mmCIF file with all atom_site columns, C-alpha atoms in Angstrom:
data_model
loop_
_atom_site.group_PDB
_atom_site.id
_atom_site.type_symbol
_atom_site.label_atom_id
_atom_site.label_alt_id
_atom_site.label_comp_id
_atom_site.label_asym_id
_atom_site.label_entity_id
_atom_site.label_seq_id
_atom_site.pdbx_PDB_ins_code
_atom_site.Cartn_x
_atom_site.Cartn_y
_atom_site.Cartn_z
_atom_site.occupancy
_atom_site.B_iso_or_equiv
_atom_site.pdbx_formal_charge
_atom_site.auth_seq_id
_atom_site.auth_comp_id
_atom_site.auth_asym_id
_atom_site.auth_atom_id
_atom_site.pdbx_PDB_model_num
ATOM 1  C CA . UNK A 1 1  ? 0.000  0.000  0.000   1.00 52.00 ? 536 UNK A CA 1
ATOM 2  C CA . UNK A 1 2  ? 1.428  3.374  -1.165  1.00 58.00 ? 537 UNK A CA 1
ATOM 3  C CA . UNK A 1 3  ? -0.419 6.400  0.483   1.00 60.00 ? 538 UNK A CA 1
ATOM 4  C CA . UNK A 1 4  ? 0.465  9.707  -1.311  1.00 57.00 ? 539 UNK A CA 1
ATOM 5  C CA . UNK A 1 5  ? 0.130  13.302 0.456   1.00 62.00 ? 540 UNK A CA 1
ATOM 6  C CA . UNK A 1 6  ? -2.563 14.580 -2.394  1.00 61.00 ? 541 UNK A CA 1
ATOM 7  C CA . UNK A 1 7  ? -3.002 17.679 -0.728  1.00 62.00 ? 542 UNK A CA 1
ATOM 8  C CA . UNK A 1 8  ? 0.576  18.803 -1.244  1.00 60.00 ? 543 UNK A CA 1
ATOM 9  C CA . UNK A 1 9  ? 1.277  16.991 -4.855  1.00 59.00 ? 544 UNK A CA 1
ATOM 10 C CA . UNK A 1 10 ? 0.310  20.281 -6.986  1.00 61.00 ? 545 UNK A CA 1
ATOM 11 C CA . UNK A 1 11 ? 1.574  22.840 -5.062  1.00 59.00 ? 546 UNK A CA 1
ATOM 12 C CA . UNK A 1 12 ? 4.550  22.606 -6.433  1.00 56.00 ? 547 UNK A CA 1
ATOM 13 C CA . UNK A 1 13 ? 6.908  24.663 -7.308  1.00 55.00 ? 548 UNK A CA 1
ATOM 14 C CA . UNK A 1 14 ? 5.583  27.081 -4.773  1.00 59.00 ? 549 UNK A CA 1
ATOM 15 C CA . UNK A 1 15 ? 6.686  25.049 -2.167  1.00 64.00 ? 550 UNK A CA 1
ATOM 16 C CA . UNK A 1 16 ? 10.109 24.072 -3.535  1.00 71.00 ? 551 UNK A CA 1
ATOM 17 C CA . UNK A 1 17 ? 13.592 25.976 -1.287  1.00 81.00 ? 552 UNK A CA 1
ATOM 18 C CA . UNK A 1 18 ? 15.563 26.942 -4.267  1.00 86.00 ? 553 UNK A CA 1
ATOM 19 C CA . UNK A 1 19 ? 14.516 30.618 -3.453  1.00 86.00 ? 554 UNK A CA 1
ATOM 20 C CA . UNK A 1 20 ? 16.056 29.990 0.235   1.00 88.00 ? 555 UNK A CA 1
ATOM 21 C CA . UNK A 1 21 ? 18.983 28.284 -0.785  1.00 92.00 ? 556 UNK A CA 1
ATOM 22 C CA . UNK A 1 22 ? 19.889 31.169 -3.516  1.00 91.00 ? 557 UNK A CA 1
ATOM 23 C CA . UNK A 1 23 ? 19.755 33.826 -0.782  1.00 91.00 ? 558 UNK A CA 1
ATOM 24 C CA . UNK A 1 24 ? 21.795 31.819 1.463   1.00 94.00 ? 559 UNK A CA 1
ATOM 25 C CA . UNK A 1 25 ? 24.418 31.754 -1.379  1.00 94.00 ? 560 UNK A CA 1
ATOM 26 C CA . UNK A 1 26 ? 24.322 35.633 -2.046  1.00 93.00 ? 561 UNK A CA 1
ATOM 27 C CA . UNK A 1 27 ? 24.233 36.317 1.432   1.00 93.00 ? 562 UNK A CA 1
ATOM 28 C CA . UNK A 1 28 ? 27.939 34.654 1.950   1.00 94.00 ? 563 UNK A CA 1
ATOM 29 C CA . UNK A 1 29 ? 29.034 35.926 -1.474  1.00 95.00 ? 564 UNK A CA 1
ATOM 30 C CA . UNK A 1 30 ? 28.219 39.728 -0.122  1.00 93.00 ? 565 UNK A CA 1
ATOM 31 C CA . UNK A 1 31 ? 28.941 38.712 3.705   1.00 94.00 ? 566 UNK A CA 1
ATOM 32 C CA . UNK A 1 32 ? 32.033 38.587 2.500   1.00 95.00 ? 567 UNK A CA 1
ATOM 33 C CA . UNK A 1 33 ? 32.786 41.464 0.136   1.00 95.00 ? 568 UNK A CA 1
ATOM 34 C CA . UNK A 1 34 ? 31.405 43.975 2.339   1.00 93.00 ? 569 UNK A CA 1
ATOM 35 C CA . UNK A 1 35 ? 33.580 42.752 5.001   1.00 95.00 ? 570 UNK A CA 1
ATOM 36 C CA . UNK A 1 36 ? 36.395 43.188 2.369   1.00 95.00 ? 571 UNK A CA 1
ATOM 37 C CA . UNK A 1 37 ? 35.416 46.389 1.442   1.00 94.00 ? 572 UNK A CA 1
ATOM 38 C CA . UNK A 1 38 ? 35.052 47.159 5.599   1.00 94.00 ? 573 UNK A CA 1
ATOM 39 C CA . UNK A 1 39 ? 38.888 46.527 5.752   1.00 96.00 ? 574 UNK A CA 1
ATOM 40 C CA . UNK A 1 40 ? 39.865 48.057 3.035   1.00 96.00 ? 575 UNK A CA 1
ATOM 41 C CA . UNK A 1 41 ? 41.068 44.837 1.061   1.00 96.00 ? 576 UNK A CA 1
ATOM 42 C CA . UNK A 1 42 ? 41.254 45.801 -2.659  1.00 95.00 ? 577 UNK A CA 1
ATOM 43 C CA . UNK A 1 43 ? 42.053 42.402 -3.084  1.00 96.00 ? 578 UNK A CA 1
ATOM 44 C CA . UNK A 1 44 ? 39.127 40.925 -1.449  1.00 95.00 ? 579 UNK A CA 1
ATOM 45 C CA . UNK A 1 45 ? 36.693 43.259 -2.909  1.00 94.00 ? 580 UNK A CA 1
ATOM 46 C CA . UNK A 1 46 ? 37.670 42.574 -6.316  1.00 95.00 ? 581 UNK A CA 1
ATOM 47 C CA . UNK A 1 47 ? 37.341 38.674 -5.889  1.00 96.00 ? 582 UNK A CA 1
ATOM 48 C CA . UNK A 1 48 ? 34.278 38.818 -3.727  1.00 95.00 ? 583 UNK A CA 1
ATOM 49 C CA . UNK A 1 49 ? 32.554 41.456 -6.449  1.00 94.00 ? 584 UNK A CA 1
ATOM 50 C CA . UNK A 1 50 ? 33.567 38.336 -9.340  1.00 95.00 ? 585 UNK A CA 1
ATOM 51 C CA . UNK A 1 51 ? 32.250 35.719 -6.922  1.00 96.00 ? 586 UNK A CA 1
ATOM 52 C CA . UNK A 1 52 ? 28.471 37.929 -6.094  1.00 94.00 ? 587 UNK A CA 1
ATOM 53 C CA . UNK A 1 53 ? 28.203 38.483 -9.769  1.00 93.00 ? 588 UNK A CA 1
ATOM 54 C CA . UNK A 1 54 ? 28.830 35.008 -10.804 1.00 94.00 ? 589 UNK A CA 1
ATOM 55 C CA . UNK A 1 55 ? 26.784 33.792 -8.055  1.00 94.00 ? 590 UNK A CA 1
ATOM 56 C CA . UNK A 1 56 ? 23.992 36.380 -9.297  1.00 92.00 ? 591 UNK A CA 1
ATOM 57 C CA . UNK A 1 57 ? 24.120 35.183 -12.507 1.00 92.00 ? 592 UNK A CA 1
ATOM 58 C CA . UNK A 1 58 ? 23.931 31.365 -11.897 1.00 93.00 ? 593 UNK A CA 1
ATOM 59 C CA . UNK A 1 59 ? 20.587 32.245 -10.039 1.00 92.00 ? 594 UNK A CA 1
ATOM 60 C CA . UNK A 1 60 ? 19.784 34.240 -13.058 1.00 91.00 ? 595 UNK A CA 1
ATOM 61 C CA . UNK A 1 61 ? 20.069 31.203 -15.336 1.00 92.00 ? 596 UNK A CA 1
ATOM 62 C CA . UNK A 1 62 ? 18.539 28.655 -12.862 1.00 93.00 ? 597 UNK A CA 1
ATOM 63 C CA . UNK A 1 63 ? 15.310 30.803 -13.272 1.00 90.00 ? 598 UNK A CA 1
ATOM 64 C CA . UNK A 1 64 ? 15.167 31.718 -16.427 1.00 89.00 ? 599 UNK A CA 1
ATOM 65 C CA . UNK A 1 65 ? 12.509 29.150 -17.892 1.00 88.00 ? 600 UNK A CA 1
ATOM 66 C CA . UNK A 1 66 ? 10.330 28.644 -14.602 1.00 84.00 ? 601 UNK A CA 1
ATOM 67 C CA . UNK A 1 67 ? 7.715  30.024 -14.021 1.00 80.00 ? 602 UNK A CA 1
ATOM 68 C CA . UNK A 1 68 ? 8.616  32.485 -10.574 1.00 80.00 ? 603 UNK A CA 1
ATOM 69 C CA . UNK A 1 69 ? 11.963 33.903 -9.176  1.00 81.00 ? 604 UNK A CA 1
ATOM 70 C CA . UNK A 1 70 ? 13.491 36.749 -7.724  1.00 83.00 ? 605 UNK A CA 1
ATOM 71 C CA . UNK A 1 71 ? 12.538 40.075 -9.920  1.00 83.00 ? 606 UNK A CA 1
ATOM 72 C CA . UNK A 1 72 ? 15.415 41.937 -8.248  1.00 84.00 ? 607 UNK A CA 1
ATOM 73 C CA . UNK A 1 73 ? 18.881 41.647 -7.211  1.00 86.00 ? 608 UNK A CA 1
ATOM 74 C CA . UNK A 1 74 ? 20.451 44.388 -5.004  1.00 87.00 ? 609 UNK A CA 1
ATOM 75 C CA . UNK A 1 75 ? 23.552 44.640 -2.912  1.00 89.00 ? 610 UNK A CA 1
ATOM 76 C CA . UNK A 1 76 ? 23.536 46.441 0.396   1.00 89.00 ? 611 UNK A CA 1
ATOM 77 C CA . UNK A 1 77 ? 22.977 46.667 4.320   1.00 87.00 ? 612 UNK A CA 1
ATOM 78 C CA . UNK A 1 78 ? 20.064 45.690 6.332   1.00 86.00 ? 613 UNK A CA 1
ATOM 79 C CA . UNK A 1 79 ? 19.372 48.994 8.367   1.00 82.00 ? 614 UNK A CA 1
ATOM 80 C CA . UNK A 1 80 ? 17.328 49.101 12.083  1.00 82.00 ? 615 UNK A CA 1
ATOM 81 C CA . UNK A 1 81 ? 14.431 47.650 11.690  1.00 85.00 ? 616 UNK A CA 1
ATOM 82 C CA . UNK A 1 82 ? 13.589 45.974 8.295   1.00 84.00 ? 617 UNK A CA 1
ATOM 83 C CA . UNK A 1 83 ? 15.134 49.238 6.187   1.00 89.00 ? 618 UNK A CA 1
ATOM 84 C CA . UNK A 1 84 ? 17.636 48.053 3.476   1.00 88.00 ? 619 UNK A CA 1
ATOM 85 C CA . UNK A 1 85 ? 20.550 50.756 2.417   1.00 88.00 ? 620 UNK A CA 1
ATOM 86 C CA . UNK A 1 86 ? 21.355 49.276 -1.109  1.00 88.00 ? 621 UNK A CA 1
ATOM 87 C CA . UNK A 1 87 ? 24.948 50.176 -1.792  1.00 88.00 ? 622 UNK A CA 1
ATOM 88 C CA . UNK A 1 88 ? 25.009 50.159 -6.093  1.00 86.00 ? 623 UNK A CA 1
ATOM 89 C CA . UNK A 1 89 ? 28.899 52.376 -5.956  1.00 86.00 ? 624 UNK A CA 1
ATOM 90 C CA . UNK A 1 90 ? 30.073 49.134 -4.002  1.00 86.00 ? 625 UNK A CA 1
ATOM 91 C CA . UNK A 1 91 ? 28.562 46.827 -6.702  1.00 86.00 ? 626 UNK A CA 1
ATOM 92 C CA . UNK A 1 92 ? 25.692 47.400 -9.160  1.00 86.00 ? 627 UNK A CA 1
ATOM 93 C CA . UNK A 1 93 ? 24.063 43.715 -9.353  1.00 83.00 ? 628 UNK A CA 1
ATOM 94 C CA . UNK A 1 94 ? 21.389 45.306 -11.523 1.00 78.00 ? 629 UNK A CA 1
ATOM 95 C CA . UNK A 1 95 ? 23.361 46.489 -14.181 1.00 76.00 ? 630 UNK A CA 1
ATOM 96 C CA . UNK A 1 96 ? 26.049 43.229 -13.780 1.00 78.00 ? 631 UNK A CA 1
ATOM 97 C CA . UNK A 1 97 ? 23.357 40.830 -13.896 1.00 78.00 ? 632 UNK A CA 1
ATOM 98 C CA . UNK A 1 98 ? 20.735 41.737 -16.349 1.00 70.00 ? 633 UNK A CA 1
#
């Protein structure tokens, strides 16, 4: 006897983590250039920038023919609250990405 979860088989993809799992990978990818760009580590900033950008664009790709996905990619800090300070002279994903 096979018993299926019907109620869950067709709400997919809305249910799927790849959303999650792509801002867990940007996250890192700018974790780490802003703390680059904190120190003042040319070196890191230029790598990390590469990294974010390649990373970006990989999520870019993995969306591209389904049906929902991010509709913006920004780089920046998370203020007090829930405000968001997007930093585009550190790194402008928007025009890196698109």
């Amino acid at each position: 006897v096979v018993i299926l979860p019907l109620f869950t088989m067709f709400t997919y993809p809305e249910v799927e983590d790849s959303m999650a799992a792509w801002t867990e990978v940007l996250a890192y990818d700018a974790k780490d250039l802003y703390d680059g760009w904190l120190e003042g580590n040319a070196t890191q900033v230029e790598l990390m920038t590469e990294r974010l950008v390649a990373s970006a664009v990989r999520m870019r790709d993995f969306y591209r023919d389904i049906s929902h996905g991010p509709f913006l990619v920004e780089f920046g800090v998370a203020g007090s609250g829930e405000s968001f300070a997007a930093l585009p002279s550190l790194v402008d994903l928007g025009q890196r990405v698109n």
